[in-house]
Amino acid sequence: MIGAGMVGLATAWHLQERGHKVTVLDREGVAAGASWGNAGWLAPAKTIPLSDPSLWRYGPTALLDADAALSMPLRVDPGLWAFLARFMAQATARAWDATMAALTPIDLVALAAFDELELGGVDAWTREGPFVIAFEKESQAAGFLRELDGVVRHGQEAPLTPLDAATSLAPMLSDAVTCAYRLDGQRFIEPGPYVEALGRAVVDRGGHLRTDAHVVSVVGGTDPAVVLDTGERLSTGTVVIATGAWLPRLAQAHGVRTLVQAGRGYSFTVDTEQPAEHPVYLPHHRIACTPYRGRFRIAGTMEFRRPDEPLHPRRIEAIVNQARRVMTGVDLDNRHDEWVGSRPVTPDGRPLVGRTASENVYVAGGHGMWGIVLGPATGRYLAQLIDTGETHPTIRPFDPLR
C-alpha cells in the first residue's frame, strides 16, 4: 500500500479483515497530505460533483477577485489548462446528473463504513451534526438548494429545516447572516486524529507502516514490487497506489490516463468567544467550518496549483476576509495550524478505484474533496476486488482505465 492517508489506510484495514498481510509506505507520515487539515465532514448530502453549470458564471469572475474561493496561477501550464478544459466540459446539467448518479451508491454507504471501522476496533469517533448552512441574504441560497434538490432526486436523504436564528446553534455567526438552515443526517470527525487512529489500528493488527519510504516506481506483473528513491526494491503480492494528488506519478505507467489535478484547500483554527459545537457551511463564501480540539477550524479555497508548491499566505488572507463579513467573536488575527493540502481532482468528478492495466497493481484516489467521507467505503470495495477479483457495482463507475 502506497499512501498513508484515509483512503490508503482504510484499504489496508479492509485487506486485513480479509486475511491479507499489509505494508503501508508513505514518504512523510500518516495523514501528511490532504487527510490532515480538511474540514472533516462526513456529509454525503454534500458529496457531489465539483463541476456544475454555475462555474460558467462564477469562474471568470473569480479569476479577477483576489478573495474568491477559486484560484489558479496566471502562467503557462499546459497540464493545468488541459485539465481545466476537461473540467469545464463537465459543467453542464447533464454531466452533473451523470456524475451524481455514479456517486450516489457510495454516498449511501459512506456513514455505515465508518461504523464498520469503529465496530472493528478503530479507536476514533464520528459525531452527528446538525450542520448550520448560512447566508447573508435569502437569494444566495438558490444554488445550494438546487444542489440539495439534485441530491435528493438521485435517492439520498437530506433533511433541511429553516432556522429562525442561526446563532442558536452557531453563536459565531454575526448579524450579517439573515438566512440559515439546519441540515441533519450528516456527521463530522477530527480528521488528523481519526486517520492517526486508523493507522494505529492497522499496525496493532500486524501491519507494517514505513513513513520514510519515497516510492519512485511500481513494477507490475507476476512479481510486483515497489522501488524506493534509495534503490531499495520491495517485492509484494499486490500494490495499491493511494497517493492522492501525486497519483499520476506512479499510475500513468500502468495505463491510468485520467488527469488528476491538485485542488489545494487551505485551513486554520481559531479561538471563539463561545464554544463551537456544530459544523457551519457558508456556501456563498465557499467556507466550511468544524469544531476542532476546542477551537474552530475554518477551511476554504479551491486552488489549482502543483501539489508540492508551498502555502500561499494570500489564500489564507482571502478566507479571513470572507469570514470577517459573517462572523463575530472569532479571533481571526490569532490563527493556529495554518495548512494547505492537495486534494486529487479528476475532470469528471469520479474517483479512480480499481485495477490498472498492469497485473497486481491497483489504484485508489481521485476523490477530490471527498476522500475523507468516501475513504472507508472505497477501502471496503477495493479490498473485495483485490481479494475476490469481483468489482462491486458501487465502484464500477470509478474504473481507473476509463
Tab-separated table of N, CA, C and O in Angstrom, residues 154-259:
chain	number	residue	atom	x	y	z
A	154	HIS	N	-31.637	12.067	-6.699
A	154	HIS	CA	-30.850	10.871	-7.009
A	154	HIS	C	-30.933	9.806	-5.919
A	154	HIS	O	-30.263	8.774	-6.039
A	155	GLY	N	-31.734	10.046	-4.868
A	155	GLY	CA	-32.011	8.963	-3.934
A	155	GLY	C	-31.462	9.105	-2.538
A	155	GLY	O	-31.592	8.182	-1.723
A	156	GLN	N	-30.854	10.241	-2.203
A	156	GLN	CA	-30.363	10.436	-0.847
A	156	GLN	C	-31.365	11.218	-0.011
A	156	GLN	O	-32.235	11.915	-0.545
A	157	GLU	N	-31.196	11.111	1.299
A	157	GLU	CA	-31.976	11.927	2.212
A	157	GLU	C	-31.119	13.096	2.671
A	157	GLU	O	-29.932	12.932	2.955
A	158	ALA	N	-31.718	14.269	2.723
A	158	ALA	CA	-31.002	15.467	3.157
A	158	ALA	C	-31.967	16.359	3.933
A	158	ALA	O	-32.457	17.371	3.413
A	159	PRO	N	-32.274	15.995	5.179
A	159	PRO	CA	-33.267	16.749	5.957
A	159	PRO	C	-32.809	18.189	6.206
A	159	PRO	O	-31.817	18.420	6.882
A	160	LEU	N	-33.568	19.128	5.666
A	160	LEU	CA	-33.202	20.540	5.758
A	160	LEU	C	-34.354	21.312	6.391
A	160	LEU	O	-35.497	21.224	5.946
A	161	THR	N	-34.024	22.092	7.420
A	161	THR	CA	-35.036	22.844	8.152
A	161	THR	C	-34.601	24.297	8.281
A	161	THR	O	-33.464	24.565	8.697
A	162	PRO	N	-35.454	25.274	7.950
A	162	PRO	CA	-35.091	26.684	8.156
A	162	PRO	C	-34.882	26.979	9.639
A	162	PRO	O	-35.559	26.422	10.509
A	163	LEU	N	-33.915	27.836	9.924
A	163	LEU	CA	-33.645	28.270	11.293
A	163	LEU	C	-34.116	29.704	11.476
A	163	LEU	O	-33.824	30.576	10.652
A	164	ASP	N	-34.839	29.947	12.559
A	164	ASP	CA	-35.241	31.322	12.862
A	164	ASP	C	-34.031	32.151	13.287
A	164	ASP	O	-33.940	33.339	12.960
A	165	ALA	N	-33.102	31.500	14.003
A	165	ALA	CA	-31.916	32.215	14.482
A	165	ALA	C	-30.720	31.278	14.387
A	165	ALA	O	-30.613	30.318	15.154
A	166	ALA	N	-29.830	31.541	13.441
A	166	ALA	CA	-28.658	30.688	13.263
A	166	ALA	C	-27.775	30.671	14.502
A	166	ALA	O	-27.112	29.674	14.801
A	167	THR	N	-27.778	31.764	15.254
A	167	THR	CA	-26.896	31.866	16.420
A	167	THR	C	-27.271	30.884	17.530
A	167	THR	O	-26.473	30.650	18.434
A	168	SER	N	-28.459	30.320	17.477
A	168	SER	CA	-28.836	29.338	18.488
A	168	SER	C	-27.944	28.097	18.401
A	168	SER	O	-27.698	27.432	19.410
A	169	LEU	N	-27.465	27.784	17.213
A	169	LEU	CA	-26.570	26.649	17.006
A	169	LEU	C	-25.146	27.080	16.678
A	169	LEU	O	-24.199	26.324	16.885
A	170	ALA	N	-25.000	28.273	16.146
A	170	ALA	CA	-23.689	28.772	15.722
A	170	ALA	C	-23.511	30.204	16.199
A	170	ALA	O	-23.715	31.156	15.434
A	171	PRO	N	-23.128	30.403	17.471
A	171	PRO	CA	-23.048	31.755	18.023
A	171	PRO	C	-21.959	32.625	17.404
A	171	PRO	O	-21.937	33.836	17.629
A	172	MET	N	-21.082	32.030	16.601
A	172	MET	CA	-20.029	32.827	15.953
A	172	MET	C	-20.523	33.524	14.687
A	172	MET	O	-19.790	34.301	14.076
A	173	LEU	N	-21.755	33.264	14.266
A	173	LEU	CA	-22.291	33.958	13.103
A	173	LEU	C	-22.811	35.334	13.517
A	173	LEU	O	-23.465	35.483	14.546
A	174	SER	N	-22.533	36.326	12.694
A	174	SER	CA	-22.890	37.706	13.034
A	174	SER	C	-24.283	38.048	12.511
A	174	SER	O	-24.951	37.237	11.852
A	175	ASP	N	-24.690	39.279	12.777
A	175	ASP	CA	-25.989	39.757	12.303
A	175	ASP	C	-26.052	39.866	10.787
A	175	ASP	O	-27.134	40.045	10.221
A	176	ALA	N	-24.905	39.773	10.122
A	176	ALA	CA	-24.908	39.806	8.660
A	176	ALA	C	-25.616	38.596	8.073
A	176	ALA	O	-26.085	38.632	6.939
A	177	VAL	N	-25.718	37.523	8.849
A	177	VAL	CA	-26.424	36.318	8.397
A	177	VAL	C	-27.911	36.507	8.666
A	177	VAL	O	-28.341	36.641	9.813
A	178	THR	N	-28.696	36.505	7.605
A	178	THR	CA	-30.145	36.709	7.737
A	178	THR	C	-30.952	35.502	7.284
A	178	THR	O	-32.171	35.482	7.426
A	179	CYS	N	-30.267	34.486	6.744
A	179	CYS	CA	-30.952	33.297	6.239
A	179	CYS	C	-30.108	32.081	6.601
A	179	CYS	O	-28.906	32.042	6.312
A	180	ALA	N	-30.731	31.099	7.260
A	180	ALA	CA	-29.962	29.927	7.678
A	180	ALA	C	-30.855	28.698	7.729
A	180	ALA	O	-32.077	28.781	7.894
A	181	TYR	N	-30.203	27.542	7.594
A	181	TYR	CA	-30.890	26.255	7.619
A	181	TYR	C	-30.124	25.295	8.517
A	181	TYR	O	-28.931	25.444	8.757
A	182	ARG	N	-30.827	24.281	8.949
A	182	ARG	CA	-30.250	23.160	9.691
A	182	ARG	C	-30.287	21.931	8.798
A	182	ARG	O	-31.362	21.529	8.337
A	183	LEU	N	-29.127	21.349	8.539
A	183	LEU	CA	-29.027	20.137	7.730
A	183	LEU	C	-28.686	18.976	8.650
A	183	LEU	O	-27.636	18.970	9.305
A	184	ASP	N	-29.558	17.978	8.695
A	184	ASP	CA	-29.338	16.816	9.551
A	184	ASP	C	-28.904	15.611	8.715
A	184	ASP	O	-28.827	15.658	7.489
A	185	GLY	N	-28.611	14.509	9.414
A	185	GLY	CA	-28.231	13.283	8.737
A	185	GLY	C	-26.779	13.203	8.326
A	185	GLY	O	-26.371	12.265	7.636
A	186	GLN	N	-25.952	14.173	8.754
A	186	GLN	CA	-24.534	14.198	8.403
A	186	GLN	C	-23.711	14.098	9.694
A	186	GLN	O	-24.225	14.286	10.793
A	187	ARG	N	-22.421	13.828	9.545
A	187	ARG	CA	-21.539	13.725	10.704
A	187	ARG	C	-20.240	14.493	10.434
A	187	ARG	O	-20.010	14.983	9.338
A	188	PHE	N	-19.378	14.537	11.455
A	188	PHE	CA	-18.048	15.108	11.255
A	188	PHE	C	-17.057	14.390	12.160
A	188	PHE	O	-17.437	13.673	13.107
A	189	ILE	N	-15.780	14.556	11.845
A	189	ILE	CA	-14.702	13.989	12.635
A	189	ILE	C	-13.605	15.044	12.792
A	189	ILE	O	-13.649	16.093	12.155
A	190	GLU	N	-12.636	14.754	13.645
A	190	GLU	CA	-11.380	15.488	13.651
A	190	GLU	C	-10.436	14.686	12.761
A	190	GLU	O	-9.942	13.616	13.162
A	191	PRO	N	-10.210	15.122	11.528
A	191	PRO	CA	-9.620	14.233	10.522
A	191	PRO	C	-8.224	13.731	10.832
A	191	PRO	O	-7.930	12.542	10.652
A	192	GLY	N	-7.313	14.614	11.291
A	192	GLY	CA	-5.970	14.151	11.596
A	192	GLY	C	-5.961	13.070	12.663
A	192	GLY	O	-5.421	11.970	12.448
A	193	PRO	N	-6.545	13.333	13.833
A	193	PRO	CA	-6.605	12.307	14.875
A	193	PRO	C	-7.324	11.033	14.427
A	193	PRO	O	-6.922	9.931	14.820
A	194	TYR	N	-8.366	11.168	13.608
A	194	TYR	CA	-9.078	9.973	13.159
A	194	TYR	C	-8.175	9.098	12.301
A	194	TYR	O	-8.100	7.870	12.496
A	195	VAL	N	-7.494	9.699	11.335
A	195	VAL	CA	-6.643	8.913	10.441
A	195	VAL	C	-5.456	8.331	11.213
A	195	VAL	O	-5.020	7.203	10.946
A	196	GLU	N	-4.940	9.061	12.194
A	196	GLU	CA	-3.879	8.511	13.032
A	196	GLU	C	-4.375	7.283	13.789
A	196	GLU	O	-3.645	6.289	13.932
A	197	ALA	N	-5.616	7.320	14.288
A	197	ALA	CA	-6.184	6.157	14.977
A	197	ALA	C	-6.327	4.977	14.022
A	197	ALA	O	-6.092	3.820	14.406
A	198	LEU	N	-6.718	5.252	12.794
A	198	LEU	CA	-6.833	4.191	11.800
A	198	LEU	C	-5.464	3.582	11.521
A	198	LEU	O	-5.322	2.358	11.393
A	199	GLY	N	-4.439	4.420	11.430
A	199	GLY	CA	-3.091	3.917	11.234
A	199	GLY	C	-2.638	3.029	12.385
A	199	GLY	O	-2.013	1.975	12.175
A	200	ARG	N	-2.956	3.442	13.625
A	200	ARG	CA	-2.602	2.615	14.789
A	200	ARG	C	-3.312	1.275	14.738
A	200	ARG	O	-2.725	0.233	15.079
A	201	ALA	N	-4.561	1.290	14.300
A	201	ALA	CA	-5.317	0.037	14.214
A	201	ALA	C	-4.675	-0.920	13.225
A	201	ALA	O	-4.584	-2.131	13.480
A	202	VAL	N	-4.226	-0.397	12.087
A	202	VAL	CA	-3.567	-1.239	11.092
A	202	VAL	C	-2.297	-1.855	11.670
A	202	VAL	O	-2.026	-3.056	11.498
A	203	VAL	N	-1.514	-1.058	12.390
A	203	VAL	CA	-0.279	-1.567	12.994
A	203	VAL	C	-0.592	-2.569	14.105
A	203	VAL	O	0.046	-3.635	14.211
A	204	ASP	N	-1.576	-2.259	14.944
A	204	ASP	CA	-1.929	-3.151	16.053
A	204	ASP	C	-2.385	-4.520	15.559
A	204	ASP	O	-2.256	-5.521	16.271
A	205	ARG	N	-2.913	-4.558	14.338
A	205	ARG	CA	-3.378	-5.827	13.777
A	205	ARG	C	-2.288	-6.525	12.966
A	205	ARG	O	-2.579	-7.459	12.233
A	206	GLY	N	-1.051	-6.072	13.128
A	206	GLY	CA	0.056	-6.765	12.493
A	206	GLY	C	0.582	-6.125	11.227
A	206	GLY	O	1.512	-6.653	10.601
A	207	GLY	N	0.025	-4.979	10.821
A	207	GLY	CA	0.504	-4.310	9.620
A	207	GLY	C	1.821	-3.590	9.868
A	207	GLY	O	2.165	-3.255	11.008
A	208	HIS	N	2.558	-3.364	8.809
A	208	HIS	CA	3.809	-2.617	8.891
A	208	HIS	C	3.588	-1.231	8.276
A	208	HIS	O	2.917	-1.102	7.246
A	209	LEU	N	4.139	-0.223	8.904
A	209	LEU	CA	3.997	1.154	8.436
A	209	LEU	C	5.375	1.788	8.349
A	209	LEU	O	6.085	1.879	9.358
A	210	ARG	N	5.757	2.213	7.144
A	210	ARG	CA	7.026	2.909	6.943
A	210	ARG	C	6.732	4.324	6.468
A	210	ARG	O	6.062	4.512	5.442
A	211	THR	N	7.206	5.300	7.207
A	211	THR	CA	6.900	6.693	6.868
A	211	THR	C	8.120	7.437	6.343
A	211	THR	O	8.133	8.652	6.320
A	212	ASP	N	9.122	6.704	5.897
A	212	ASP	CA	10.295	7.331	5.285
A	212	ASP	C	10.514	6.777	3.885
A	212	ASP	O	11.629	6.836	3.355
A	213	ALA	N	9.458	6.254	3.299
A	213	ALA	CA	9.591	5.495	2.053
A	213	ALA	C	9.083	6.316	0.877
A	213	ALA	O	7.870	6.478	0.697
A	214	HIS	N	9.991	6.840	0.081
A	214	HIS	CA	9.636	7.607	-1.114
A	214	HIS	C	9.665	6.664	-2.306
A	214	HIS	O	10.731	6.309	-2.818
A	215	VAL	N	8.497	6.234	-2.753
A	215	VAL	CA	8.388	5.296	-3.868
A	215	VAL	C	8.545	6.058	-5.179
A	215	VAL	O	7.861	7.064	-5.407
A	216	VAL	N	9.437	5.585	-6.032
A	216	VAL	CA	9.670	6.261	-7.311
A	216	VAL	C	9.115	5.475	-8.495
A	216	VAL	O	8.921	6.047	-9.574
A	217	SER	N	8.847	4.191	-8.327
A	217	SER	CA	8.247	3.422	-9.413
A	217	SER	C	7.606	2.161	-8.862
A	217	SER	O	7.935	1.701	-7.758
A	218	VAL	N	6.679	1.642	-9.646
A	218	VAL	CA	5.959	0.424	-9.292
A	218	VAL	C	6.113	-0.572	-10.437
A	218	VAL	O	5.938	-0.214	-11.609
A	219	VAL	N	6.435	-1.802	-10.093
A	219	VAL	CA	6.586	-2.866	-11.076
A	219	VAL	C	5.385	-3.797	-10.968
A	219	VAL	O	5.081	-4.288	-9.869
A	220	GLY	N	4.688	-4.016	-12.074
A	220	GLY	CA	3.554	-4.918	-12.075
A	220	GLY	C	3.933	-6.287	-12.608
A	220	GLY	O	5.104	-6.592	-12.822
A	221	GLY	N	2.918	-7.135	-12.798
A	221	GLY	CA	3.159	-8.465	-13.338
A	221	GLY	C	3.063	-9.535	-12.280
A	221	GLY	O	2.486	-9.349	-11.210
A	222	THR	N	3.669	-10.686	-12.558
A	222	THR	CA	3.590	-11.810	-11.634
A	222	THR	C	4.522	-11.653	-10.440
A	222	THR	O	4.392	-12.372	-9.450
A	223	ASP	N	5.463	-10.726	-10.520
A	223	ASP	CA	6.395	-10.453	-9.421
A	223	ASP	C	6.386	-8.956	-9.111
A	223	ASP	O	7.379	-8.259	-9.295
A	224	PRO	N	5.248	-8.437	-8.612
A	224	PRO	CA	5.132	-6.982	-8.410
A	224	PRO	C	6.068	-6.497	-7.311
A	224	PRO	O	6.439	-7.238	-6.394
A	225	ALA	N	6.452	-5.239	-7.434
A	225	ALA	CA	7.367	-4.650	-6.458
A	225	ALA	C	7.253	-3.144	-6.510
A	225	ALA	O	6.713	-2.571	-7.464
A	226	VAL	N	7.773	-2.497	-5.482
A	226	VAL	CA	7.909	-1.044	-5.475
A	226	VAL	C	9.389	-0.728	-5.323
A	226	VAL	O	10.132	-1.458	-4.647
A	227	VAL	N	9.806	0.359	-5.960
A	227	VAL	CA	11.200	0.774	-5.917
A	227	VAL	C	11.273	2.126	-5.221
A	227	VAL	O	10.553	3.065	-5.587
A	228	LEU	N	12.138	2.222	-4.204
A	228	LEU	CA	12.288	3.463	-3.439
A	228	LEU	C	13.384	4.325	-4.038
A	228	LEU	O	14.208	3.861	-4.833
A	229	ASP	N	13.411	5.589	-3.631
A	229	ASP	CA	14.433	6.501	-4.149
A	229	ASP	C	15.844	6.120	-3.695
A	229	ASP	O	16.830	6.580	-4.257
A	230	THR	N	15.936	5.249	-2.703
A	230	THR	CA	17.231	4.756	-2.247
A	230	THR	C	17.748	3.619	-3.121
A	230	THR	O	18.884	3.161	-2.934
A	231	GLY	N	16.894	3.145	-4.050
A	231	GLY	CA	17.239	1.997	-4.868
A	231	GLY	C	16.707	0.689	-4.313
A	231	GLY	O	16.775	-0.352	-4.988
A	232	GLU	N	16.189	0.724	-3.094
A	232	GLU	CA	15.654	-0.486	-2.470
A	232	GLU	C	14.421	-0.968	-3.246
A	232	GLU	O	13.553	-0.188	-3.630
A	233	ARG	N	14.368	-2.268	-3.469
A	233	ARG	CA	13.230	-2.878	-4.162
A	233	ARG	C	12.493	-3.762	-3.174
A	233	ARG	O	13.088	-4.663	-2.559
A	234	LEU	N	11.194	-3.504	-3.017
A	234	LEU	CA	10.372	-4.258	-2.086
A	234	LEU	C	9.389	-5.110	-2.873
A	234	LEU	O	8.496	-4.587	-3.544
A	235	SER	N	9.552	-6.418	-2.810
A	235	SER	CA	8.647	-7.329	-3.512
A	235	SER	C	7.372	-7.518	-2.703
A	235	SER	O	7.373	-7.491	-1.465
A	236	THR	N	6.279	-7.734	-3.409
A	236	THR	CA	4.986	-7.860	-2.749
A	236	THR	C	4.032	-8.617	-3.664
A	236	THR	O	4.305	-8.782	-4.855
A	237	GLY	N	2.938	-9.060	-3.118
A	237	GLY	CA	1.974	-9.771	-3.946
A	237	GLY	C	1.070	-8.842	-4.730
A	237	GLY	O	0.659	-9.146	-5.847
A	238	THR	N	0.764	-7.697	-4.147
A	238	THR	CA	-0.147	-6.723	-4.750
A	238	THR	C	0.312	-5.328	-4.361
A	238	THR	O	0.785	-5.113	-3.245
A	239	VAL	N	0.149	-4.382	-5.277
A	239	VAL	CA	0.469	-2.983	-4.992
A	239	VAL	C	-0.793	-2.149	-5.155
A	239	VAL	O	-1.506	-2.276	-6.161
A	240	VAL	N	-1.067	-1.300	-4.182
A	240	VAL	CA	-2.154	-0.327	-4.284
A	240	VAL	C	-1.537	1.063	-4.220
A	240	VAL	O	-0.817	1.390	-3.269
A	241	ILE	N	-1.813	1.876	-5.228
A	241	ILE	CA	-1.330	3.255	-5.279
A	241	ILE	C	-2.444	4.162	-4.771
A	241	ILE	O	-3.493	4.280	-5.404
A	242	ALA	N	-2.225	4.766	-3.608
A	242	ALA	CA	-3.233	5.644	-2.993
A	242	ALA	C	-2.533	6.920	-2.539
A	242	ALA	O	-2.516	7.256	-1.355
A	243	THR	N	-1.972	7.628	-3.507
A	243	THR	CA	-1.111	8.772	-3.202
A	243	THR	C	-1.763	10.118	-3.498
A	243	THR	O	-1.071	11.113	-3.698
A	244	GLY	N	-3.070	10.160	-3.535
A	244	GLY	CA	-3.769	11.430	-3.659
A	244	GLY	C	-3.419	12.190	-4.918
A	244	GLY	O	-3.418	11.651	-6.024
A	245	ALA	N	-3.096	13.469	-4.745
A	245	ALA	CA	-2.813	14.329	-5.899
A	245	ALA	C	-1.534	13.934	-6.627
A	245	ALA	O	-1.288	14.398	-7.742
A	246	TRP	N	-0.720	13.080	-6.018
A	246	TRP	CA	0.530	12.622	-6.641
A	246	TRP	C	0.329	11.297	-7.389
A	246	TRP	O	1.283	10.733	-7.899
A	247	LEU	N	-0.911	10.829	-7.463
A	247	LEU	CA	-1.180	9.518	-8.052
A	247	LEU	C	-0.636	9.347	-9.473
A	247	LEU	O	-0.085	8.295	-9.796
A	248	PRO	N	-0.734	10.343	-10.364
A	248	PRO	CA	-0.257	10.128	-11.736
A	248	PRO	C	1.224	9.771	-11.831
A	248	PRO	O	1.627	9.075	-12.777
A	249	ARG	N	2.042	10.223	-10.890
A	249	ARG	CA	3.480	9.964	-10.975
A	249	ARG	C	3.784	8.469	-10.998
A	249	ARG	O	4.763	8.040	-11.605
A	250	LEU	N	2.972	7.684	-10.321
A	250	LEU	CA	3.180	6.244	-10.291
A	250	LEU	C	2.187	5.484	-11.165
A	250	LEU	O	2.509	4.409	-11.664
A	251	ALA	N	0.995	6.034	-11.348
A	251	ALA	CA	-0.073	5.277	-12.009
A	251	ALA	C	-0.063	5.391	-13.524
A	251	ALA	O	-0.562	4.490	-14.217
A	252	GLN	N	0.484	6.471	-14.078
A	252	GLN	CA	0.454	6.625	-15.527
A	252	GLN	C	1.177	5.498	-16.239
A	252	GLN	O	0.763	5.065	-17.324
A	253	ALA	N	2.237	4.999	-15.649
A	253	ALA	CA	2.986	3.903	-16.267
A	253	ALA	C	2.180	2.613	-16.321
A	253	ALA	O	2.576	1.668	-17.013
A	254	HIS	N	1.034	2.600	-15.627
A	254	HIS	CA	0.205	1.403	-15.586
A	254	HIS	C	-1.151	1.633	-16.250
A	254	HIS	O	-2.138	0.979	-15.920
A	255	GLY	N	-1.168	2.577	-17.185
A	255	GLY	CA	-2.337	2.762	-18.031
A	255	GLY	C	-3.398	3.699	-17.502
A	255	GLY	O	-4.455	3.848	-18.118
A	256	VAL	N	-3.153	4.364	-16.368
A	256	VAL	CA	-4.146	5.291	-15.816
A	256	VAL	C	-3.897	6.654	-16.444
A	256	VAL	O	-2.949	7.352	-16.092
A	257	ARG	N	-4.754	7.029	-17.380
A	257	ARG	CA	-4.541	8.241	-18.168
A	257	ARG	C	-5.428	9.413	-17.750
A	257	ARG	O	-5.225	10.533	-18.208
A	258	THR	N	-6.420	9.171	-16.905
A	258	THR	CA	-7.275	10.267	-16.447
A	258	THR	C	-6.427	11.308	-15.714
A	258	THR	O	-5.616	10.967	-14.849
A	259	LEU	N	-6.620	12.564	-16.080
A	259	LEU	CA	-5.867	13.630	-15.434
A	259	LEU	C	-6.279	13.758	-13.968
A	259	LEU	O	-7.453	13.620	-13.619
